[in-house]
Coordinates of C-alpha atoms in Angstrom, one line a residue:
X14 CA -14.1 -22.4 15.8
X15 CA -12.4 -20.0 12.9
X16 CA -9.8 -21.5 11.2
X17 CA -6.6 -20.4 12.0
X18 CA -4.4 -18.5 8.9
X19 CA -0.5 -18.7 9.8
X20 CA 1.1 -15.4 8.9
X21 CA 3.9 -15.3 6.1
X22 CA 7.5 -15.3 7.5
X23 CA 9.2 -12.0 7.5
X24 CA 8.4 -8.6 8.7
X25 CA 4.8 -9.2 7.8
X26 CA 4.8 -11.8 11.0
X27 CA 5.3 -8.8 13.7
X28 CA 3.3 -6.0 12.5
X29 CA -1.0 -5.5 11.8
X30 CA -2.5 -7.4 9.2
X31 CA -2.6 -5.6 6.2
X32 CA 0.8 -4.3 6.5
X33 CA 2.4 -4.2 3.0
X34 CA 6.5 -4.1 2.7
X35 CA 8.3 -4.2 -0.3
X36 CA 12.2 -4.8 -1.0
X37 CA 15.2 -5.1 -3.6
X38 CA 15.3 -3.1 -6.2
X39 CA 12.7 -3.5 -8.3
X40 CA 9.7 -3.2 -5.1
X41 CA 11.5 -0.5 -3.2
X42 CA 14.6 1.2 -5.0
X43 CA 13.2 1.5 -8.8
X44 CA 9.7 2.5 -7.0
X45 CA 11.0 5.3 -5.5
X46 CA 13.0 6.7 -8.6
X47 CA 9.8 5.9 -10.8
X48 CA 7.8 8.5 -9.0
X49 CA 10.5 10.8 -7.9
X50 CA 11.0 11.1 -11.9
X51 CA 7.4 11.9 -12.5
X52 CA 7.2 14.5 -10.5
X53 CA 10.3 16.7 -11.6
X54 CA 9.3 15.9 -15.3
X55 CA 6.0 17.7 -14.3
X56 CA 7.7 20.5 -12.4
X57 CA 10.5 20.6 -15.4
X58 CA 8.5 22.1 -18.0
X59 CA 7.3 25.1 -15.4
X60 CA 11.3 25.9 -15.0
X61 CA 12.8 29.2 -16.4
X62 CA 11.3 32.3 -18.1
X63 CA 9.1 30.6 -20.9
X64 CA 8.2 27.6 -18.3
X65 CA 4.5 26.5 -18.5
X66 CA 2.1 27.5 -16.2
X67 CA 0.5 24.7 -13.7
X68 CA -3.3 25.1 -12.9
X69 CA -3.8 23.9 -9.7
X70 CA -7.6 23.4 -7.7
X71 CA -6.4 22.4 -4.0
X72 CA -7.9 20.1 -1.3
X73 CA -10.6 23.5 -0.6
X74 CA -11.6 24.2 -4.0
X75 CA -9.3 27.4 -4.2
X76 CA -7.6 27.7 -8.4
X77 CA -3.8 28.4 -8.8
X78 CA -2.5 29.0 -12.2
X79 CA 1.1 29.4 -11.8
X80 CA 4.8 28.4 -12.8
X81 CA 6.1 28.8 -9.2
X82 CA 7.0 24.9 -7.8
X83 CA 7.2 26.4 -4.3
X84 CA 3.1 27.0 -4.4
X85 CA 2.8 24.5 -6.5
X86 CA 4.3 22.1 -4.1
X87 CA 2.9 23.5 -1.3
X88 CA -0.9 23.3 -2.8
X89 CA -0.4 19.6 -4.4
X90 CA -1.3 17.4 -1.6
X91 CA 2.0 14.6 -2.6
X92 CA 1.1 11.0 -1.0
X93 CA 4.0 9.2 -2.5
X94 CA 6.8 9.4 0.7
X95 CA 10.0 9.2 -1.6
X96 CA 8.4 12.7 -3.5
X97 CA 7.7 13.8 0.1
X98 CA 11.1 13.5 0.5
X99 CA 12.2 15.8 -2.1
X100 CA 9.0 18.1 -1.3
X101 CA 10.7 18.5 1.9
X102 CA 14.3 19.7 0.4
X103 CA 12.5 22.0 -1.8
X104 CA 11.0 23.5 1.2
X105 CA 14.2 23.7 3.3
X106 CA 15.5 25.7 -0.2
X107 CA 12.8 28.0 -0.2
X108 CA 13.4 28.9 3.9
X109 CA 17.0 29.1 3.4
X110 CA 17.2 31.4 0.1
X111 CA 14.1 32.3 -0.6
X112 CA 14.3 30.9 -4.0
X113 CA 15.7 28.6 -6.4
X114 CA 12.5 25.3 -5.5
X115 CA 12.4 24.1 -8.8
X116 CA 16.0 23.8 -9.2
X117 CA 16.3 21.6 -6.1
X118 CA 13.3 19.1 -7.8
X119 CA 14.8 19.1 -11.1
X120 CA 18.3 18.4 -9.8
X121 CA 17.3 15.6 -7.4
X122 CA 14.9 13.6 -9.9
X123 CA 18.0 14.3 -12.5
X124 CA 20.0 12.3 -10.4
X125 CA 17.7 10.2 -9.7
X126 CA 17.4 9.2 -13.5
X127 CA 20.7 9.0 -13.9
X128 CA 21.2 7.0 -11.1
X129 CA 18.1 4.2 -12.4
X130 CA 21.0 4.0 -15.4
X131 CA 23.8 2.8 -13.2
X132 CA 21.4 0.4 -11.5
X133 CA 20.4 -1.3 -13.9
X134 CA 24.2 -1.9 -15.1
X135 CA 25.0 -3.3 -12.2
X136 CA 26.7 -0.3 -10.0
X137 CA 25.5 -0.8 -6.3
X138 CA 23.0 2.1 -4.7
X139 CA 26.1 2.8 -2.0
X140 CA 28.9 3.5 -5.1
X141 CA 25.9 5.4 -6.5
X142 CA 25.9 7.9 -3.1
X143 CA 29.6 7.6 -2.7
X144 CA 30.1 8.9 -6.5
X145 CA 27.1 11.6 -5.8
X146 CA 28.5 12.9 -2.6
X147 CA 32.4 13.2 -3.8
X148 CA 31.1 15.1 -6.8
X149 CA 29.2 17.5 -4.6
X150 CA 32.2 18.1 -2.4
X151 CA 34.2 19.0 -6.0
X152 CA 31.3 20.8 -7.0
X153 CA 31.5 22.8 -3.9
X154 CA 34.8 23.9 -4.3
X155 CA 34.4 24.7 -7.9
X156 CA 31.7 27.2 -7.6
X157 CA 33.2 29.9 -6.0
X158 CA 35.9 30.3 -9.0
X159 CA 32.8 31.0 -11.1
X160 CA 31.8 34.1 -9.5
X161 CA 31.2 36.9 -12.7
X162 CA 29.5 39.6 -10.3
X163 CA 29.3 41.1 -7.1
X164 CA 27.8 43.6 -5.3
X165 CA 29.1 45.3 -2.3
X166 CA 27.0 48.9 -2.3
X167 CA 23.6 47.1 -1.9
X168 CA 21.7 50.6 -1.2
X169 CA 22.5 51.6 -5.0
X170 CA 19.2 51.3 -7.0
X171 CA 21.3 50.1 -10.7
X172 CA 23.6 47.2 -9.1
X173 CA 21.1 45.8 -7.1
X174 CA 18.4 46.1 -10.0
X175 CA 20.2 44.3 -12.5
X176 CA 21.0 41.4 -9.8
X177 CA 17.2 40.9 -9.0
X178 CA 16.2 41.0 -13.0
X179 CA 17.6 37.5 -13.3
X180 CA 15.0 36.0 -10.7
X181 CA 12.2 37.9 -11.9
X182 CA 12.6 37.3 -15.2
X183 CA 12.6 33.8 -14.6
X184 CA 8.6 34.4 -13.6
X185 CA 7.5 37.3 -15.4
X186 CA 9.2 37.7 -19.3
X187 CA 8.3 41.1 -20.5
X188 CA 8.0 43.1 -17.3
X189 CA 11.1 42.1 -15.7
X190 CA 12.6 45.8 -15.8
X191 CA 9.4 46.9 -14.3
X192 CA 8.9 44.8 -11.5
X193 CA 12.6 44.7 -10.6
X194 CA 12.7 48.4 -10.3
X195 CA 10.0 48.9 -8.5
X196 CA 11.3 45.7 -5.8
X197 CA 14.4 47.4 -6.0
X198 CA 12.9 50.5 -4.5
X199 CA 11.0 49.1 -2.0
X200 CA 14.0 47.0 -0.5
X201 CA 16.5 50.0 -0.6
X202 CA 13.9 52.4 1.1
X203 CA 13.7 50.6 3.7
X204 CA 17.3 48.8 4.5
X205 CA 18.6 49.8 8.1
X206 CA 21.9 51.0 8.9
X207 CA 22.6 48.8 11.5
X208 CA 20.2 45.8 11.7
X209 CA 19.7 43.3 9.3
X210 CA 17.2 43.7 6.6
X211 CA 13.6 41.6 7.2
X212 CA 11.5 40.2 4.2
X213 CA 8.6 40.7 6.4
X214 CA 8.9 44.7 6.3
X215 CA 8.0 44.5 2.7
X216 CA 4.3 44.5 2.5
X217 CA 2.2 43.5 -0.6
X218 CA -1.5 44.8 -1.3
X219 CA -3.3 43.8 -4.3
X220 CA -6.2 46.0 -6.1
X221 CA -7.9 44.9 -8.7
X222 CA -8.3 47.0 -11.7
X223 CA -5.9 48.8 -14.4
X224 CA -2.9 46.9 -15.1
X225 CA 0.6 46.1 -13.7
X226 CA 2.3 49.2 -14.9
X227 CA 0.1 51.6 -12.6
X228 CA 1.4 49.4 -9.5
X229 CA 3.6 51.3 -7.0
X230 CA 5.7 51.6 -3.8
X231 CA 4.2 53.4 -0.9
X232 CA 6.7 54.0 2.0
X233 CA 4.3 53.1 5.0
X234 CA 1.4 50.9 5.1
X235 CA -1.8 50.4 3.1
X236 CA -4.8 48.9 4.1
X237 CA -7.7 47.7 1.4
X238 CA -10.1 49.1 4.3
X239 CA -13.0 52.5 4.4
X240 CA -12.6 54.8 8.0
X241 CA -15.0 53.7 10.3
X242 CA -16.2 57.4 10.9
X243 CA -16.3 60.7 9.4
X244 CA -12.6 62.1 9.4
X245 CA -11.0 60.9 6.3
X246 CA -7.1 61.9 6.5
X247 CA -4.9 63.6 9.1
X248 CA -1.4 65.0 8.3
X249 CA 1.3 64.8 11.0
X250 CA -0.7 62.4 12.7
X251 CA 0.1 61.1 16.4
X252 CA -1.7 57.6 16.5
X253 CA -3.0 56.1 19.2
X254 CA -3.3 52.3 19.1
X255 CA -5.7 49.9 20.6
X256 CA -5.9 46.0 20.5
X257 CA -9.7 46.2 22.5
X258 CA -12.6 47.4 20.8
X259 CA -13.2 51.2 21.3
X260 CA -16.6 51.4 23.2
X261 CA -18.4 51.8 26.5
X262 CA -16.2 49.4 28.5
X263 CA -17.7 46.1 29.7
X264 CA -17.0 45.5 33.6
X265 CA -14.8 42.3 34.2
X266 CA -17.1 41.3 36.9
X267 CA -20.8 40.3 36.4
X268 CA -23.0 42.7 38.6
X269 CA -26.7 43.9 38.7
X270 CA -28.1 46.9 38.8
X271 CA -31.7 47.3 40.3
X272 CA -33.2 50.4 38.6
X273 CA -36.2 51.7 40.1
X274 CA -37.5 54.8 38.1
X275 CA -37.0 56.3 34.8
X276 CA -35.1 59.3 35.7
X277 CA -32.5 56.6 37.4
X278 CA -32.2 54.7 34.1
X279 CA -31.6 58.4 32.3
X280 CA -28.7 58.7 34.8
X281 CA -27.7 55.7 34.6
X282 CA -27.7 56.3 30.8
X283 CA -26.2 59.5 30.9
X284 CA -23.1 58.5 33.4
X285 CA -22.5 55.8 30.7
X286 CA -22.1 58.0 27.8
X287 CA -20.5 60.9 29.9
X288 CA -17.6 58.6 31.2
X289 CA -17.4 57.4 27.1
X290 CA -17.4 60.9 26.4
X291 CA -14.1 61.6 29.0
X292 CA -12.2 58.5 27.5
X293 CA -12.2 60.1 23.9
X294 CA -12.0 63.6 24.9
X295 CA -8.9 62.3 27.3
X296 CA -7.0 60.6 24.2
X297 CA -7.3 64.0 22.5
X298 CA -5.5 66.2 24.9
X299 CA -2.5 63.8 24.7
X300 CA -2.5 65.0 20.7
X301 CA -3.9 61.6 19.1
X302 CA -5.4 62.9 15.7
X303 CA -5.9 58.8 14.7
X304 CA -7.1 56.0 16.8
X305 CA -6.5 52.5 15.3
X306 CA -8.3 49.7 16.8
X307 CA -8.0 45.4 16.6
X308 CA -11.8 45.6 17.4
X309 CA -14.9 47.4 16.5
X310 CA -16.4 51.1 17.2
X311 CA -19.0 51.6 19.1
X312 CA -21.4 53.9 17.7
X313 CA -21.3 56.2 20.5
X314 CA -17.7 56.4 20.6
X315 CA -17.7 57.2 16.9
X316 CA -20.3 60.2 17.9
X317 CA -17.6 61.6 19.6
X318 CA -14.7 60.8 18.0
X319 CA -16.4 62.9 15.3
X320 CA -16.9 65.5 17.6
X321 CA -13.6 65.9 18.3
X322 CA -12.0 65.3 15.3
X323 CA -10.3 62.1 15.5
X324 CA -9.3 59.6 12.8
X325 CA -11.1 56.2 13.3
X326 CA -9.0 53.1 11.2
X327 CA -10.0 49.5 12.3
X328 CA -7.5 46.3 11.6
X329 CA -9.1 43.3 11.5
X330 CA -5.8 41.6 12.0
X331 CA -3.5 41.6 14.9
X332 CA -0.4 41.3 12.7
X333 CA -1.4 43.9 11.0
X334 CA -1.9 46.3 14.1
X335 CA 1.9 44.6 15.2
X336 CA 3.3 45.6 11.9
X337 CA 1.7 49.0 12.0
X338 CA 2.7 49.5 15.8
X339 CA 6.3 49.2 13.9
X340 CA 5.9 51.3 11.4
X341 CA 4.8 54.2 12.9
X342 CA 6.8 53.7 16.1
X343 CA 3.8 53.8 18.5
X344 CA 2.9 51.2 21.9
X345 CA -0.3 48.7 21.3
X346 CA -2.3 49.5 24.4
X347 CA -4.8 46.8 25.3
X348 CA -6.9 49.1 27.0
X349 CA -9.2 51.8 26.5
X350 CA -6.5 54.5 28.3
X351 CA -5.0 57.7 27.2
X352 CA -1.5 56.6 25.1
X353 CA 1.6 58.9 27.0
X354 CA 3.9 60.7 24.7
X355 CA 6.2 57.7 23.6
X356 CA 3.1 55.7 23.8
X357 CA 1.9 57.4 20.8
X358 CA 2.8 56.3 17.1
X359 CA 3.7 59.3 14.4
X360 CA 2.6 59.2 11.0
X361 CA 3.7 62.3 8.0
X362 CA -0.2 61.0 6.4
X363 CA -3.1 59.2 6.9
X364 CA -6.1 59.5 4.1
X365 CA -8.5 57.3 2.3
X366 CA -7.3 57.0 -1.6
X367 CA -9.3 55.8 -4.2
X368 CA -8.0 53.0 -6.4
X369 CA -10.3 51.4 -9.1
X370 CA -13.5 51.0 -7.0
X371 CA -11.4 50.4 -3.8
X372 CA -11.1 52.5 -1.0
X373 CA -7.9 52.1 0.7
X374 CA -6.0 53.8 4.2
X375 CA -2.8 55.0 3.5
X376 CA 0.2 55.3 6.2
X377 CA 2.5 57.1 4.4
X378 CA 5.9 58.1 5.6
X379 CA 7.7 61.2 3.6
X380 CA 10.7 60.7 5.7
X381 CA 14.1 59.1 4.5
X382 CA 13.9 56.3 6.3
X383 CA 10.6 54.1 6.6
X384 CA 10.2 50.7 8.5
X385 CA 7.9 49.2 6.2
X386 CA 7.0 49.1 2.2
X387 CA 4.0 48.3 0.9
X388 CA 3.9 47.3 -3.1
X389 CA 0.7 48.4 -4.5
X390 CA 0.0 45.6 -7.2
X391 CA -2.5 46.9 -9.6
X392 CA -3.7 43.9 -12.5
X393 CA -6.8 42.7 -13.7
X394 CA -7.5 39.4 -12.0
X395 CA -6.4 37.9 -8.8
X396 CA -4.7 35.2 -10.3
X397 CA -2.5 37.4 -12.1
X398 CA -2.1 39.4 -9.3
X399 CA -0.8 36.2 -6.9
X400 CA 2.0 35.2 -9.6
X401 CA 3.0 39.1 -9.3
X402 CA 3.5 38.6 -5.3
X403 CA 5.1 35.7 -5.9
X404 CA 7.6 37.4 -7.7
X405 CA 7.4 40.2 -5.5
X406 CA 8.5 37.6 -2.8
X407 CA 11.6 35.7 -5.1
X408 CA 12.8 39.2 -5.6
X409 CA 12.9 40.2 -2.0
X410 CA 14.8 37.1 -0.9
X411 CA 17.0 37.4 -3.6
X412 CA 17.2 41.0 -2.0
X413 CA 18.2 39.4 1.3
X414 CA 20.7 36.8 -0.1
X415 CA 22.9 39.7 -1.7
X416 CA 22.9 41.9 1.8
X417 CA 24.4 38.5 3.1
X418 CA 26.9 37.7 0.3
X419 CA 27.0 39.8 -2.5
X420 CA 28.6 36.9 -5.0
X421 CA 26.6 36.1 -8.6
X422 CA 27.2 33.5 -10.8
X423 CA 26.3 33.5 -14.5
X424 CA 22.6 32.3 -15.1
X425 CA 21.1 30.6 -18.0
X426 CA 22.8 27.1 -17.6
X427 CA 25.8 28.9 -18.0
X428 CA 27.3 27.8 -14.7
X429 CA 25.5 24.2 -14.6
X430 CA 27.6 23.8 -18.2
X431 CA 30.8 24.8 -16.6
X432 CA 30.7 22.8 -13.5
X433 CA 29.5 19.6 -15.8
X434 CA 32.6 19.9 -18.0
X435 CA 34.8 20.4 -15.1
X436 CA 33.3 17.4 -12.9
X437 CA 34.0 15.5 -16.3
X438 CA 37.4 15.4 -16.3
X439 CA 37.6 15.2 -12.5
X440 CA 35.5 11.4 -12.6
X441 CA 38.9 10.7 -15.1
X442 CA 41.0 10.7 -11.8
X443 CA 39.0 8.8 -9.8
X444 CA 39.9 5.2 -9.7
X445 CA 36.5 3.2 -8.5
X446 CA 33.3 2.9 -9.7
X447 CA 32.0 6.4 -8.2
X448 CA 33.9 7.7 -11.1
X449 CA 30.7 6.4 -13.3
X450 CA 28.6 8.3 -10.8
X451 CA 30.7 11.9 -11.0
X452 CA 30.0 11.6 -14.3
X453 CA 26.2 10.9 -14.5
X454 CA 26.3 14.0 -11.8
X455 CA 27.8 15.8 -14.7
X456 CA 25.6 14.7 -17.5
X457 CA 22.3 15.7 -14.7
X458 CA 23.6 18.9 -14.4
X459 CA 23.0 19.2 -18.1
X460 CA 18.6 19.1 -17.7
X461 CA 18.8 22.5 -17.1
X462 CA 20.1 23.8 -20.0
X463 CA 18.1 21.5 -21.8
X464 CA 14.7 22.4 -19.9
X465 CA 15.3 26.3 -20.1
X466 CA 15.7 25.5 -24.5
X467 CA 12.8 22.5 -24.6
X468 CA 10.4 25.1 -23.0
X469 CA 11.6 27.7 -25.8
X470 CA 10.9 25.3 -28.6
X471 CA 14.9 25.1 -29.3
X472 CA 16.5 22.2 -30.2
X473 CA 17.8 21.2 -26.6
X474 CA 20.8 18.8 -27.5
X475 CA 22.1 21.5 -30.1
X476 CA 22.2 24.0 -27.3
X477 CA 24.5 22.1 -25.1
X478 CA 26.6 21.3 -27.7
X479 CA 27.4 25.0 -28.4
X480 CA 27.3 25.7 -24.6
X481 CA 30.1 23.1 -24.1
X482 CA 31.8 24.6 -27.7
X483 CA 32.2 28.0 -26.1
X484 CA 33.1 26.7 -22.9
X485 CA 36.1 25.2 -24.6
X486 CA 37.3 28.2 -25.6
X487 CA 37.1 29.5 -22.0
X488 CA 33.8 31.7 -22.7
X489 CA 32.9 30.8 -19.0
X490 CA 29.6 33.2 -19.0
X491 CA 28.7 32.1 -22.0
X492 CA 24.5 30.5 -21.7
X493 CA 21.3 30.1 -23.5
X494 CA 20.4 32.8 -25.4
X495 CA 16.5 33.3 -24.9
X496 CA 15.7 35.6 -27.3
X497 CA 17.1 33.4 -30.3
X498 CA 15.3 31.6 -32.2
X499 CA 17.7 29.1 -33.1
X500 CA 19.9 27.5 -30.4
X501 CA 22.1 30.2 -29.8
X502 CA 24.8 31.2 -26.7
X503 CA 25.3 34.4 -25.6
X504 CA 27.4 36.5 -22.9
X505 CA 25.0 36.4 -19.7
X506 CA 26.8 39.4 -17.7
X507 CA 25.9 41.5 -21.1
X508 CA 22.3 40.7 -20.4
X509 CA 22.6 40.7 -16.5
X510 CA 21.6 37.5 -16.3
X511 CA 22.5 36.2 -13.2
X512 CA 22.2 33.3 -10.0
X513 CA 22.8 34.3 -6.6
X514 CA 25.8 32.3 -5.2
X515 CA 24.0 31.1 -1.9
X516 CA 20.8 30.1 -4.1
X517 CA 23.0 27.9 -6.3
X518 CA 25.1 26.7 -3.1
X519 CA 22.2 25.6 -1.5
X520 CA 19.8 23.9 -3.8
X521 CA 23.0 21.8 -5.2
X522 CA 23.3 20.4 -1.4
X523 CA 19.6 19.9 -0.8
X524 CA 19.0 18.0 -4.1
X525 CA 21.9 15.7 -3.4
X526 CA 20.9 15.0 0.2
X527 CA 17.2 13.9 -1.2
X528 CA 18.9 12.1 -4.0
X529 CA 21.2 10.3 -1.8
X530 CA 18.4 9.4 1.0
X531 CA 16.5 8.1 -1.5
X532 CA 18.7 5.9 -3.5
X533 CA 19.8 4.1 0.2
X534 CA 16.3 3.2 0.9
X535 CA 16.1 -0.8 0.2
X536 CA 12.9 -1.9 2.2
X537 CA 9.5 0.2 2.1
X538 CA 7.6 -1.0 5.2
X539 CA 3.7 0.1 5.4
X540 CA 2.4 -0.9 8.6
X541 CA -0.9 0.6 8.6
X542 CA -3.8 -1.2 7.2
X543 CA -4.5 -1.3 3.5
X544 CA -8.0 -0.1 3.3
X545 CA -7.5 2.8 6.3
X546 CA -8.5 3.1 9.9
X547 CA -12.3 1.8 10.9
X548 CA -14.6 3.5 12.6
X549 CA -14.7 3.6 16.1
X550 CA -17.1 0.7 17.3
X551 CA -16.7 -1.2 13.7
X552 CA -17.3 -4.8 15.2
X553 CA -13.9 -7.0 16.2
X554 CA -10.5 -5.5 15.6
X555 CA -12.0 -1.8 16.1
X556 CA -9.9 0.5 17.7
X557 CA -12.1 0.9 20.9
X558 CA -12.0 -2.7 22.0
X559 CA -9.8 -3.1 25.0

């Protein structure tokens, strides 16, 4: 008979064995913070324009080198659940604005340091969130009085430029003028007059060779794919558009045909490739001069299609036949049938074009107004070239922010500066102890200065000092001047330098929420087993015995 092992008192009585839970503040609370800390301090020195790249190998092998927190976030796989936490609020940033992921981690594990501070004098974690909270709401109200630019023509190439530099900057010092232009260009080109404008319309392809400045906008679509037969470009092009493979048609019914002699198996042969032959010859009286297809040629329908003159592109992807479909205005038939008139997509050009030592199809549009964009990154490897979408993508959403509300603030801790001092003498009128916690809000808000001049090699504590100097004297856009080499300010709207409002807005209330989840959690309770699942069929206590 086994020897029976009473269970300690407490939660560890009701759950599995090897449940694990740990309380107070120096199991659960400090715990928490402790890795919540670690994290941003690693994601801290990646934040503004001269931030440190991250090389990253993921769960399947694949390399990242990059100073974007969103991939790197979304590539690290993050075990800890209080960093989950502020993973997650990061993520909620980057689907609301598009932008602005390191902010959000930086902030919260800020707070979270400054927070450890008050704990350990005594403040309780509730004041702590009380303090946080009442500061965000002040916060809130302040920012909009900070406002140094807006733009309300957002289909002017210069205003809406100089907003984007800012964001792109932030990724890519040295080519920001560049790259801003050209996302510039491809957002404008293809804004609606009536609808709302969709990231998704702006496409991205990425050929390896040359270098960044030979990169390019292409109203229309481009495809890193050879024609399938011998027609190579079409101009004014009506395309027909297929999601079934372009071939003899398989019956949907099994059947069996009993052949008896060899001039009935020519027949049958020859009614086969006859009936082929009426399919092809039928899409070309409507006017098709392209087919485009989800699925592959037969060889015998490309006989003919080169016979008759027609276009043959296949997509290997069905988003990319969807988005196409869009672009060029045409129905996605999903059989082999002759497309009606307003069946039929319209293209100005379709050819194959050259670039380095790969062949692409272009989709080209020489009319004012195209659906889609494609950016045509050019840069010598892919990693490179991944950062450069990335960007790409932060300049787009940025894009999409301003055609919502049009308000800037000044960048380069210029803002975070202002808002400190002002929450500073706000926690004088507060009577409690959240008063301590307004101002530790104020004194996190400082880390960013202090990251963007520690990643510069500038003396980071002279740099606020003179921030706060010329914030004194009212010089409100006043922020870190990058291209110092000693801890200097400067006027950010001089340099267009400058945060999108909802970016700002948002991040500040996402990185309090995480900071203030976190901080209430008193009790971590782990109630799966510490060494893992077992194997099915493991002996006693397996998970298949009934």
């Amino acid at each position: 008979m086994a020897l029976h092992v009473p269970k300690a008192p407490g939660f560890a009585s009701m759950l599995k064995d090897g449940a694990r839970t740990f309380s107070g503040l120096e199991e659960a609370v400090y715990r928490n913070i402790g890795a919540c800390k670690e994290f941003a301090t690693s994601v801290r020195s990646a934040y503004g324009p001269n931030g440190m790249n991250k090389m990253i190998i993921n769960h399947i092998e694949k390399q990242f080198v990059t100073s974007d927190a969103g991939t790197i976030m979304r590539e690290l796989d993050v075990e800890h659940p209080a960093a989950k936490l502020m993973i997650e609020a990061s993520q909620m940033q980057e689907a609301e604005a598009g932008d602005g992921t390191n902010f959000v981690v930086v902030f919260c594990g800020a707070l979270l340091e400054m927070a450890e501070e008050l704990l350990r004098l005594g403040v309780t974690s509730s004041d702590i969130t009380e303090g946080y909270e009442k500061a965000l709401t002040k916060t809130l109200e302040i920012l909009p009085t900070l406002t140094c630019h807006e733009i309300k023509d957002y289909r002017s190439l210069v205003p809406v430029r100089n907003a984007i530099r800012a964001t792109v900057m932030s990724k890519q010092l040295g080519n920001e003028d560049f790259l801003a232009d050209l996302i510039a260009k491809a957002c404008i080109s293809i804004m609606p007059e009536k609808t709302t404008f969709n990231v998704d319309n702006i496409r991205v392809c990425k050929i390896l060779g040359s270098g960044l400045q030979m990169s390019e906008v292409v109203p229309g679509m481009v495809f890193k794919r050879f024609v399938e037969g011998e027609v190579t470009s079409a101009t004014k092009a009506k395309i027909a558009l297929y999601s079934c493979p372009v071939d003899i048609i398989q019956t949907e019914t099994k059947g069996t045909v009993l052949i008896k002699s060899a001039d009935e198996l020519k027949n049958f042969s020859q009614g086969e490739e006859n009936l082929l032959e009426a399919q092809i010859k039928a899409i070309v009286d409507t006017g098709a001069t392209v087919i485009v297809s989800g699925g592959k040629f037969g060889d015998m329908a490309l006989h003919y299609m080169n016979k008759y003159g027609l276009m043959a592109v296949r997509l290997n992807s069905k988003f990319d036949l969807r988005r196409l479909s869009k672009a060029v205005n045409g129905t996605v038939l999903p059989r082999l049938t002759p497309p009606s008139t307003e069946e039929l997509g319209y293209c100005d050009n379709v050819y194959v074009h050259e670039l380095g030592d790969t062949s692409v199809t272009i989709f080209k549009s020489e009319g004012t107004e195209s659906r889609i964009a494609t950016v045509v990154i050019r840069g010598s490897t892919d990693n490179y070239m991944d950062d450069i979408e990335r960007v790409i993508d932060d300049g787009v959403n940025t894009f999409k922010g301003l055609t919502r509300d049009g308000r800037f603030l000044p960048g380069a801790g210029a803002v975070e500066i202002e808002l400190a001092a002002q929450l500073a003498e706000y926690a004088d009128t507060l009577p409690g102890l959240e008063q301590y916690a307004v101002r530790k809000f104020a004194t996190a808000l400082e880390f960013f200065p202090k990251a963007l001049a520690e990643n510069s090699g500038v003396n980071a504590t002279e740099v606020v000092h003179q921030l706060y100097l010329a914030h004194k004297e009212g010089k409100k856009t006043q922020g870190f001047d990058l291209e110092s080499e000693q801890p200097a300010t400067v006027d950010v709207t001089t340099k267009n330098i400058f945060d999108l409002y909802t970016t700002k807005y948002w991040g500040l209330k996402y990185a309090v929420g995480a900071a203030c989840t976190i901080l209430k959690v008193d009790e971590i309770i782990m109630a799966k087993r510490a060494g893992g699942p077992k194997p099915r069929g493991a002996g006693p206590g397996s998970d298949d015995e009934s």
